[in-house]
Amino acid sequence: DYAEALKAFHDLLRLKPDFGDYSSFPKIALLLAEQGFYDAALEELLEYDRRASPEGQRLSTMYRARVAEAMGKYKVASVGYLTTAQMFGSLGQTEAAGEALLSLANVVVLSGEKNLAGTLSIVKEQKLLGDELPATAWLQAVMQDNAGAERSLRQYGAVRPWLSPARMSLLKAMAFGYGALARKDNAAARAVLAGAPDECYPWLEYARG
């Protein structure tokens, strides 16, 4: 319900505009972009840039990449996600960098990008204490390198023993679900996704659809 969501964030702006380091502005921007109001979305991001702290402004590239993705500008989005990952990696924030790489993998997979090998090579170059491995596994599985994807996920789990089985199951569903779909093996995809946690991540709903 876009109208209700926008009303909530606009109410929050009136009550406390600096809440979450002015995070209402990018949230409004993303809601507008989802509806196709791209110029208005970019105006909200400009306002965010004017107000947010230097730390908050580091997220601006990620938000702009999401708006570009909504606009269908997948190459622009990919550059934005990679730039974000490299920025967080240079600051030692490897988990945030890994999330940006997952967004990169997501956009190249869902947009039908042909040069998956090139993206995989770039992802592998990011040394993020293992936080680059989920995106690596996803791309490997889509490229039908299931053994490589399994190896990447095992390495990821080995250095993060605190991760729950549900989290690892979700990562496997992401990698092997899309890997099967890339091969047009819907039966295998259904089997993988049936074992995934009952979550509502957009990429998971897309794969199930």
PDB file of C-alpha atoms in Angstrom:
ATOM      1  CA  ASP A   1       0.000   0.000   0.000  1.00  0.00           C
ATOM      2  CA  TYR A   2       2.185   2.790  -1.331  1.00  0.00           C
ATOM      3  CA  ALA A   3      -0.125   5.610  -0.265  1.00  0.00           C
ATOM      4  CA  GLU A   4      -0.273   4.398   3.330  1.00  0.00           C
ATOM      5  CA  ALA A   5       3.491   3.867   3.473  1.00  0.00           C
ATOM      6  CA  LEU A   6       4.200   7.324   2.045  1.00  0.00           C
ATOM      7  CA  LYS A   7       1.789   8.902   4.535  1.00  0.00           C
ATOM      8  CA  ALA A   8       3.579   7.183   7.430  1.00  0.00           C
ATOM      9  CA  PHE A   9       7.001   8.447   6.371  1.00  0.00           C
ATOM     10  CA  HIS A  10       5.720  11.965   5.671  1.00  0.00           C
ATOM     11  CA  ASP A  11       4.116  12.005   9.138  1.00  0.00           C
ATOM     12  CA  LEU A  12       7.445  10.910  10.598  1.00  0.00           C
ATOM     13  CA  LEU A  13       9.218  13.714   8.736  1.00  0.00           C
ATOM     14  CA  ARG A  14       6.855  16.254  10.291  1.00  0.00           C
ATOM     15  CA  LEU A  15       7.294  14.811  13.791  1.00  0.00           C
ATOM     16  CA  LYS A  16      11.022  14.138  13.720  1.00  0.00           C
ATOM     17  CA  PRO A  17      12.733  14.909  10.406  1.00  0.00           C
ATOM     18  CA  ASP A  18      16.177  13.775  11.635  1.00  0.00           C
ATOM     19  CA  PHE A  19      14.949  10.344  12.738  1.00  0.00           C
ATOM     20  CA  GLY A  20      17.510   7.677  11.795  1.00  0.00           C
ATOM     21  CA  ASP A  21      19.814  10.325  10.335  1.00  0.00           C
ATOM     22  CA  TYR A  22      17.065  11.550   7.997  1.00  0.00           C
ATOM     23  CA  SER A  23      16.424   8.008   6.746  1.00  0.00           C
ATOM     24  CA  SER A  24      12.801   8.838   5.879  1.00  0.00           C
ATOM     25  CA  PHE A  25      13.988  10.643   2.744  1.00  0.00           C
ATOM     26  CA  PRO A  26      15.555   7.596   1.027  1.00  0.00           C
ATOM     27  CA  LYS A  27      12.620   5.425   2.097  1.00  0.00           C
ATOM     28  CA  ILE A  28      10.226   7.857   0.429  1.00  0.00           C
ATOM     29  CA  ALA A  29      12.539   7.935  -2.591  1.00  0.00           C
ATOM     30  CA  LEU A  30      12.413   4.154  -2.989  1.00  0.00           C
ATOM     31  CA  LEU A  31       8.630   4.084  -2.638  1.00  0.00           C
ATOM     32  CA  LEU A  32       8.323   6.750  -5.321  1.00  0.00           C
ATOM     33  CA  ALA A  33      10.752   4.911  -7.618  1.00  0.00           C
ATOM     34  CA  GLU A  34       8.724   1.709  -7.293  1.00  0.00           C
ATOM     35  CA  GLN A  35       5.739   3.637  -8.637  1.00  0.00           C
ATOM     36  CA  GLY A  36       7.692   5.152 -11.521  1.00  0.00           C
ATOM     37  CA  PHE A  37       8.053   8.672 -10.092  1.00  0.00           C
ATOM     38  CA  TYR A  38      11.771   8.786 -10.751  1.00  0.00           C
ATOM     39  CA  ASP A  39      12.355  12.550 -10.778  1.00  0.00           C
ATOM     40  CA  ALA A  40      10.546  12.907  -7.464  1.00  0.00           C
ATOM     41  CA  ALA A  41      12.594  10.008  -6.057  1.00  0.00           C
ATOM     42  CA  LEU A  42      15.851  11.674  -7.051  1.00  0.00           C
ATOM     43  CA  GLU A  43      14.693  14.943  -5.452  1.00  0.00           C
ATOM     44  CA  GLU A  44      14.184  13.087  -2.161  1.00  0.00           C
ATOM     45  CA  LEU A  45      17.716  11.712  -2.397  1.00  0.00           C
ATOM     46  CA  LEU A  46      19.097  15.191  -3.031  1.00  0.00           C
ATOM     47  CA  GLU A  47      17.365  16.359   0.130  1.00  0.00           C
ATOM     48  CA  TYR A  48      18.855  13.395   1.986  1.00  0.00           C
ATOM     49  CA  ASP A  49      22.333  14.346   0.741  1.00  0.00           C
ATOM     50  CA  ARG A  50      21.837  17.906   1.988  1.00  0.00           C
ATOM     51  CA  ARG A  51      20.784  16.817   5.472  1.00  0.00           C
ATOM     52  CA  ALA A  52      22.381  13.488   6.369  1.00  0.00           C
ATOM     53  CA  SER A  53      25.614  13.134   8.310  1.00  0.00           C
ATOM     54  CA  PRO A  54      28.806  12.189   6.423  1.00  0.00           C
ATOM     55  CA  GLU A  55      28.287   8.615   7.632  1.00  0.00           C
ATOM     56  CA  GLY A  56      24.732   8.600   6.330  1.00  0.00           C
ATOM     57  CA  GLN A  57      25.766  10.049   3.008  1.00  0.00           C
ATOM     58  CA  ARG A  58      27.895   6.958   2.402  1.00  0.00           C
ATOM     59  CA  LEU A  59      24.635   5.117   1.767  1.00  0.00           C
ATOM     60  CA  SER A  60      23.585   7.545  -0.957  1.00  0.00           C
ATOM     61  CA  THR A  61      25.308   5.548  -3.709  1.00  0.00           C
ATOM     62  CA  MET A  62      23.387   2.432  -2.661  1.00  0.00           C
ATOM     63  CA  TYR A  63      20.066   4.281  -2.676  1.00  0.00           C
ATOM     64  CA  ARG A  64      20.789   5.754  -6.100  1.00  0.00           C
ATOM     65  CA  ALA A  65      21.621   2.283  -7.385  1.00  0.00           C
ATOM     66  CA  ARG A  66      18.246   1.045  -6.163  1.00  0.00           C
ATOM     67  CA  VAL A  67      16.469   3.885  -7.951  1.00  0.00           C
ATOM     68  CA  ALA A  68      18.477   3.121 -11.107  1.00  0.00           C
ATOM     69  CA  GLU A  69      17.429  -0.524 -10.828  1.00  0.00           C
ATOM     70  CA  ALA A  70      13.779   0.509 -10.552  1.00  0.00           C
ATOM     71  CA  MET A  71      14.283   2.601 -13.705  1.00  0.00           C
ATOM     72  CA  GLY A  72      15.679  -0.406 -15.575  1.00  0.00           C
ATOM     73  CA  LYS A  73      19.158   1.122 -15.729  1.00  0.00           C
ATOM     74  CA  TYR A  74      20.838  -2.102 -14.705  1.00  0.00           C
ATOM     75  CA  LYS A  75      24.405  -1.220 -15.651  1.00  0.00           C
ATOM     76  CA  VAL A  76      24.184   2.019 -13.661  1.00  0.00           C
ATOM     77  CA  ALA A  77      22.754   0.058 -10.730  1.00  0.00           C
ATOM     78  CA  SER A  78      25.532  -2.530 -10.972  1.00  0.00           C
ATOM     79  CA  VAL A  79      28.228   0.149 -10.858  1.00  0.00           C
ATOM     80  CA  GLY A  80      26.513   1.730  -7.858  1.00  0.00           C
ATOM     81  CA  TYR A  81      26.325  -1.534  -5.931  1.00  0.00           C
ATOM     82  CA  LEU A  82      29.960  -2.367  -6.666  1.00  0.00           C
ATOM     83  CA  THR A  83      31.081   1.136  -5.660  1.00  0.00           C
ATOM     84  CA  THR A  84      29.139   0.772  -2.411  1.00  0.00           C
ATOM     85  CA  ALA A  85      30.722  -2.610  -1.712  1.00  0.00           C
ATOM     86  CA  GLN A  86      34.209  -1.264  -2.323  1.00  0.00           C
ATOM     87  CA  MET A  87      33.555   1.763  -0.131  1.00  0.00           C
ATOM     88  CA  PHE A  88      32.324  -0.341   2.804  1.00  0.00           C
ATOM     89  CA  GLY A  89      35.141  -2.830   2.266  1.00  0.00           C
ATOM     90  CA  SER A  90      37.736  -0.048   2.507  1.00  0.00           C
ATOM     91  CA  LEU A  91      36.180   0.963   5.835  1.00  0.00           C
ATOM     92  CA  GLY A  92      36.329  -2.582   7.172  1.00  0.00           C
ATOM     93  CA  GLN A  93      32.535  -2.901   7.172  1.00  0.00           C
ATOM     94  CA  THR A  94      32.624  -6.243   5.402  1.00  0.00           C
ATOM     95  CA  GLU A  95      29.076  -7.361   6.197  1.00  0.00           C
ATOM     96  CA  ALA A  96      27.606  -4.203   4.648  1.00  0.00           C
ATOM     97  CA  ALA A  97      29.940  -4.654   1.680  1.00  0.00           C
ATOM     98  CA  GLY A  98      28.737  -8.241   1.259  1.00  0.00           C
ATOM     99  CA  GLU A  99      25.115  -7.077   1.242  1.00  0.00           C
ATOM    100  CA  ALA A 100      25.963  -4.643  -1.550  1.00  0.00           C
ATOM    101  CA  LEU A 101      27.543  -7.511  -3.519  1.00  0.00           C
ATOM    102  CA  LEU A 102      24.352  -9.527  -3.068  1.00  0.00           C
ATOM    103  CA  SER A 103      22.453  -6.595  -4.593  1.00  0.00           C
ATOM    104  CA  LEU A 104      24.951  -6.614  -7.459  1.00  0.00           C
ATOM    105  CA  ALA A 105      24.437 -10.346  -8.016  1.00  0.00           C
ATOM    106  CA  ASN A 106      20.682  -9.868  -7.795  1.00  0.00           C
ATOM    107  CA  VAL A 107      20.543  -7.200 -10.482  1.00  0.00           C
ATOM    108  CA  VAL A 108      22.811  -9.012 -12.942  1.00  0.00           C
ATOM    109  CA  VAL A 109      20.883 -12.281 -12.509  1.00  0.00           C
ATOM    110  CA  LEU A 110      17.379 -10.831 -12.732  1.00  0.00           C
ATOM    111  CA  SER A 111      18.221  -8.468 -15.599  1.00  0.00           C
ATOM    112  CA  GLY A 112      19.508 -11.331 -17.758  1.00  0.00           C
ATOM    113  CA  GLU A 113      23.045  -9.951 -17.910  1.00  0.00           C
ATOM    114  CA  LYS A 114      25.102 -12.183 -20.207  1.00  0.00           C
ATOM    115  CA  ASN A 115      28.558 -11.533 -18.756  1.00  0.00           C
ATOM    116  CA  LEU A 116      28.043 -13.379 -15.476  1.00  0.00           C
ATOM    117  CA  ALA A 117      31.637 -14.617 -15.573  1.00  0.00           C
ATOM    118  CA  GLY A 118      32.891 -11.042 -15.558  1.00  0.00           C
ATOM    119  CA  THR A 119      30.716 -10.135 -12.586  1.00  0.00           C
ATOM    120  CA  LEU A 120      31.798 -13.280 -10.744  1.00  0.00           C
ATOM    121  CA  SER A 121      35.449 -12.367 -11.292  1.00  0.00           C
ATOM    122  CA  ILE A 122      34.838  -8.884  -9.870  1.00  0.00           C
ATOM    123  CA  VAL A 123      32.995 -10.280  -6.846  1.00  0.00           C
ATOM    124  CA  LYS A 124      35.816 -12.723  -6.123  1.00  0.00           C
ATOM    125  CA  GLU A 125      38.314  -9.857  -6.192  1.00  0.00           C
ATOM    126  CA  GLN A 126      36.607  -8.232  -3.207  1.00  0.00           C
ATOM    127  CA  LYS A 127      38.388  -9.515  -0.101  1.00  0.00           C
ATOM    128  CA  LEU A 128      35.795  -9.099   2.632  1.00  0.00           C
ATOM    129  CA  LEU A 129      36.793 -11.733   5.196  1.00  0.00           C
ATOM    130  CA  GLY A 130      34.408 -14.149   3.511  1.00  0.00           C
ATOM    131  CA  ASP A 131      31.447 -11.782   3.209  1.00  0.00           C
ATOM    132  CA  GLU A 132      31.893 -11.898  -0.558  1.00  0.00           C
ATOM    133  CA  LEU A 133      31.113 -15.644  -0.597  1.00  0.00           C
ATOM    134  CA  PRO A 134      27.265 -15.591  -0.642  1.00  0.00           C
ATOM    135  CA  ALA A 135      27.269 -13.452  -3.793  1.00  0.00           C
ATOM    136  CA  THR A 136      30.013 -15.682  -5.213  1.00  0.00           C
ATOM    137  CA  ALA A 137      27.928 -18.800  -4.568  1.00  0.00           C
ATOM    138  CA  TRP A 138      24.833 -17.260  -6.123  1.00  0.00           C
ATOM    139  CA  LEU A 139      26.633 -16.414  -9.349  1.00  0.00           C
ATOM    140  CA  GLN A 140      28.390 -19.792  -9.449  1.00  0.00           C
ATOM    141  CA  ALA A 141      25.103 -21.654  -9.142  1.00  0.00           C
ATOM    142  CA  VAL A 142      23.450 -19.565 -11.858  1.00  0.00           C
ATOM    143  CA  MET A 143      26.453 -20.414 -14.058  1.00  0.00           C
ATOM    144  CA  GLN A 144      25.783 -24.117 -13.275  1.00  0.00           C
ATOM    145  CA  ASP A 145      28.901 -24.522 -11.137  1.00  0.00           C
ATOM    146  CA  ASN A 146      27.070 -26.258  -8.295  1.00  0.00           C
ATOM    147  CA  ALA A 147      30.248 -27.737  -6.840  1.00  0.00           C
ATOM    148  CA  GLY A 148      31.823 -24.287  -6.683  1.00  0.00           C
ATOM    149  CA  ALA A 149      28.692 -22.829  -5.110  1.00  0.00           C
ATOM    150  CA  GLU A 150      28.602 -25.576  -2.462  1.00  0.00           C
ATOM    151  CA  ARG A 151      32.269 -24.947  -1.703  1.00  0.00           C
ATOM    152  CA  SER A 152      31.727 -21.192  -1.353  1.00  0.00           C
ATOM    153  CA  LEU A 153      28.796 -21.690   1.033  1.00  0.00           C
ATOM    154  CA  ARG A 154      30.742 -24.238   3.117  1.00  0.00           C
ATOM    155  CA  GLN A 155      33.617 -21.777   3.417  1.00  0.00           C
ATOM    156  CA  TYR A 156      31.202 -19.045   4.434  1.00  0.00           C
ATOM    157  CA  GLY A 157      29.546 -21.211   7.080  1.00  0.00           C
ATOM    158  CA  ALA A 158      32.871 -22.508   8.403  1.00  0.00           C
ATOM    159  CA  VAL A 159      34.113 -19.046   9.373  1.00  0.00           C
ATOM    160  CA  ARG A 160      30.689 -18.026  10.758  1.00  0.00           C
ATOM    161  CA  PRO A 161      29.620 -20.885  13.053  1.00  0.00           C
ATOM    162  CA  TRP A 162      27.088 -18.590  14.731  1.00  0.00           C
ATOM    163  CA  LEU A 163      24.884 -18.487  11.629  1.00  0.00           C
ATOM    164  CA  SER A 164      21.615 -20.357  12.101  1.00  0.00           C
ATOM    165  CA  PRO A 165      20.624 -23.328   9.941  1.00  0.00           C
ATOM    166  CA  ALA A 166      17.717 -21.193   8.685  1.00  0.00           C
ATOM    167  CA  ARG A 167      20.114 -18.503   7.465  1.00  0.00           C
ATOM    168  CA  MET A 168      22.267 -21.046   5.652  1.00  0.00           C
ATOM    169  CA  SER A 169      19.160 -22.656   4.171  1.00  0.00           C
ATOM    170  CA  LEU A 170      18.078 -19.265   2.851  1.00  0.00           C
ATOM    171  CA  LEU A 171      21.462 -18.728   1.205  1.00  0.00           C
ATOM    172  CA  LYS A 172      21.291 -22.173  -0.415  1.00  0.00           C
ATOM    173  CA  ALA A 173      17.789 -21.452  -1.689  1.00  0.00           C
ATOM    174  CA  MET A 174      19.041 -18.215  -3.195  1.00  0.00           C
ATOM    175  CA  ALA A 175      21.997 -19.816  -4.936  1.00  0.00           C
ATOM    176  CA  PHE A 176      20.546 -23.120  -6.084  1.00  0.00           C
ATOM    177  CA  GLY A 177      16.988 -21.908  -6.655  1.00  0.00           C
ATOM    178  CA  TYR A 178      18.169 -19.357  -9.196  1.00  0.00           C
ATOM    179  CA  GLY A 179      20.726 -21.807 -10.525  1.00  0.00           C
ATOM    180  CA  ALA A 180      17.928 -24.236 -11.376  1.00  0.00           C
ATOM    181  CA  LEU A 181      15.776 -21.493 -12.870  1.00  0.00           C
ATOM    182  CA  ALA A 182      18.678 -20.413 -15.071  1.00  0.00           C
ATOM    183  CA  ARG A 183      18.745 -23.965 -16.450  1.00  0.00           C
ATOM    184  CA  LYS A 184      14.930 -23.818 -16.859  1.00  0.00           C
ATOM    185  CA  ASP A 185      14.697 -26.766 -14.460  1.00  0.00           C
ATOM    186  CA  ASN A 186      11.521 -25.711 -12.671  1.00  0.00           C
ATOM    187  CA  ALA A 187      11.140 -29.006 -10.835  1.00  0.00           C
ATOM    188  CA  ALA A 188      14.580 -28.678  -9.248  1.00  0.00           C
ATOM    189  CA  ALA A 189      13.877 -25.039  -8.407  1.00  0.00           C
ATOM    190  CA  ARG A 190      10.614 -25.957  -6.686  1.00  0.00           C
ATOM    191  CA  ALA A 191      12.382 -28.639  -4.659  1.00  0.00           C
ATOM    192  CA  VAL A 192      15.045 -26.188  -3.498  1.00  0.00           C
ATOM    193  CA  LEU A 193      12.576 -23.422  -2.678  1.00  0.00           C
ATOM    194  CA  ALA A 194      10.261 -25.790  -0.825  1.00  0.00           C
ATOM    195  CA  GLY A 195      13.011 -26.287   1.742  1.00  0.00           C
ATOM    196  CA  ALA A 196      13.653 -22.561   2.195  1.00  0.00           C
ATOM    197  CA  PRO A 197      12.484 -20.709   5.316  1.00  0.00           C
ATOM    198  CA  ASP A 198       9.081 -19.085   4.965  1.00  0.00           C
ATOM    199  CA  GLU A 199      10.375 -15.574   4.344  1.00  0.00           C
ATOM    200  CA  CYS A 200       9.063 -12.789   2.123  1.00  0.00           C
ATOM    201  CA  TYR A 201      12.261 -11.443   0.602  1.00  0.00           C
ATOM    202  CA  PRO A 202      11.467 -10.023  -2.855  1.00  0.00           C
ATOM    203  CA  TRP A 203      14.045 -12.231  -4.576  1.00  0.00           C
ATOM    204  CA  LEU A 204      12.546 -15.315  -2.888  1.00  0.00           C
ATOM    205  CA  GLU A 205       8.993 -14.378  -3.873  1.00  0.00           C
ATOM    206  CA  TYR A 206      10.186 -13.717  -7.420  1.00  0.00           C
ATOM    207  CA  ALA A 207      11.816 -17.148  -7.622  1.00  0.00           C
ATOM    208  CA  ARG A 208       8.735 -18.872  -6.241  1.00  0.00           C
ATOM    209  CA  GLY A 209       6.575 -17.045  -8.774  1.00  0.00           C
TER     210      GLY A 209
END
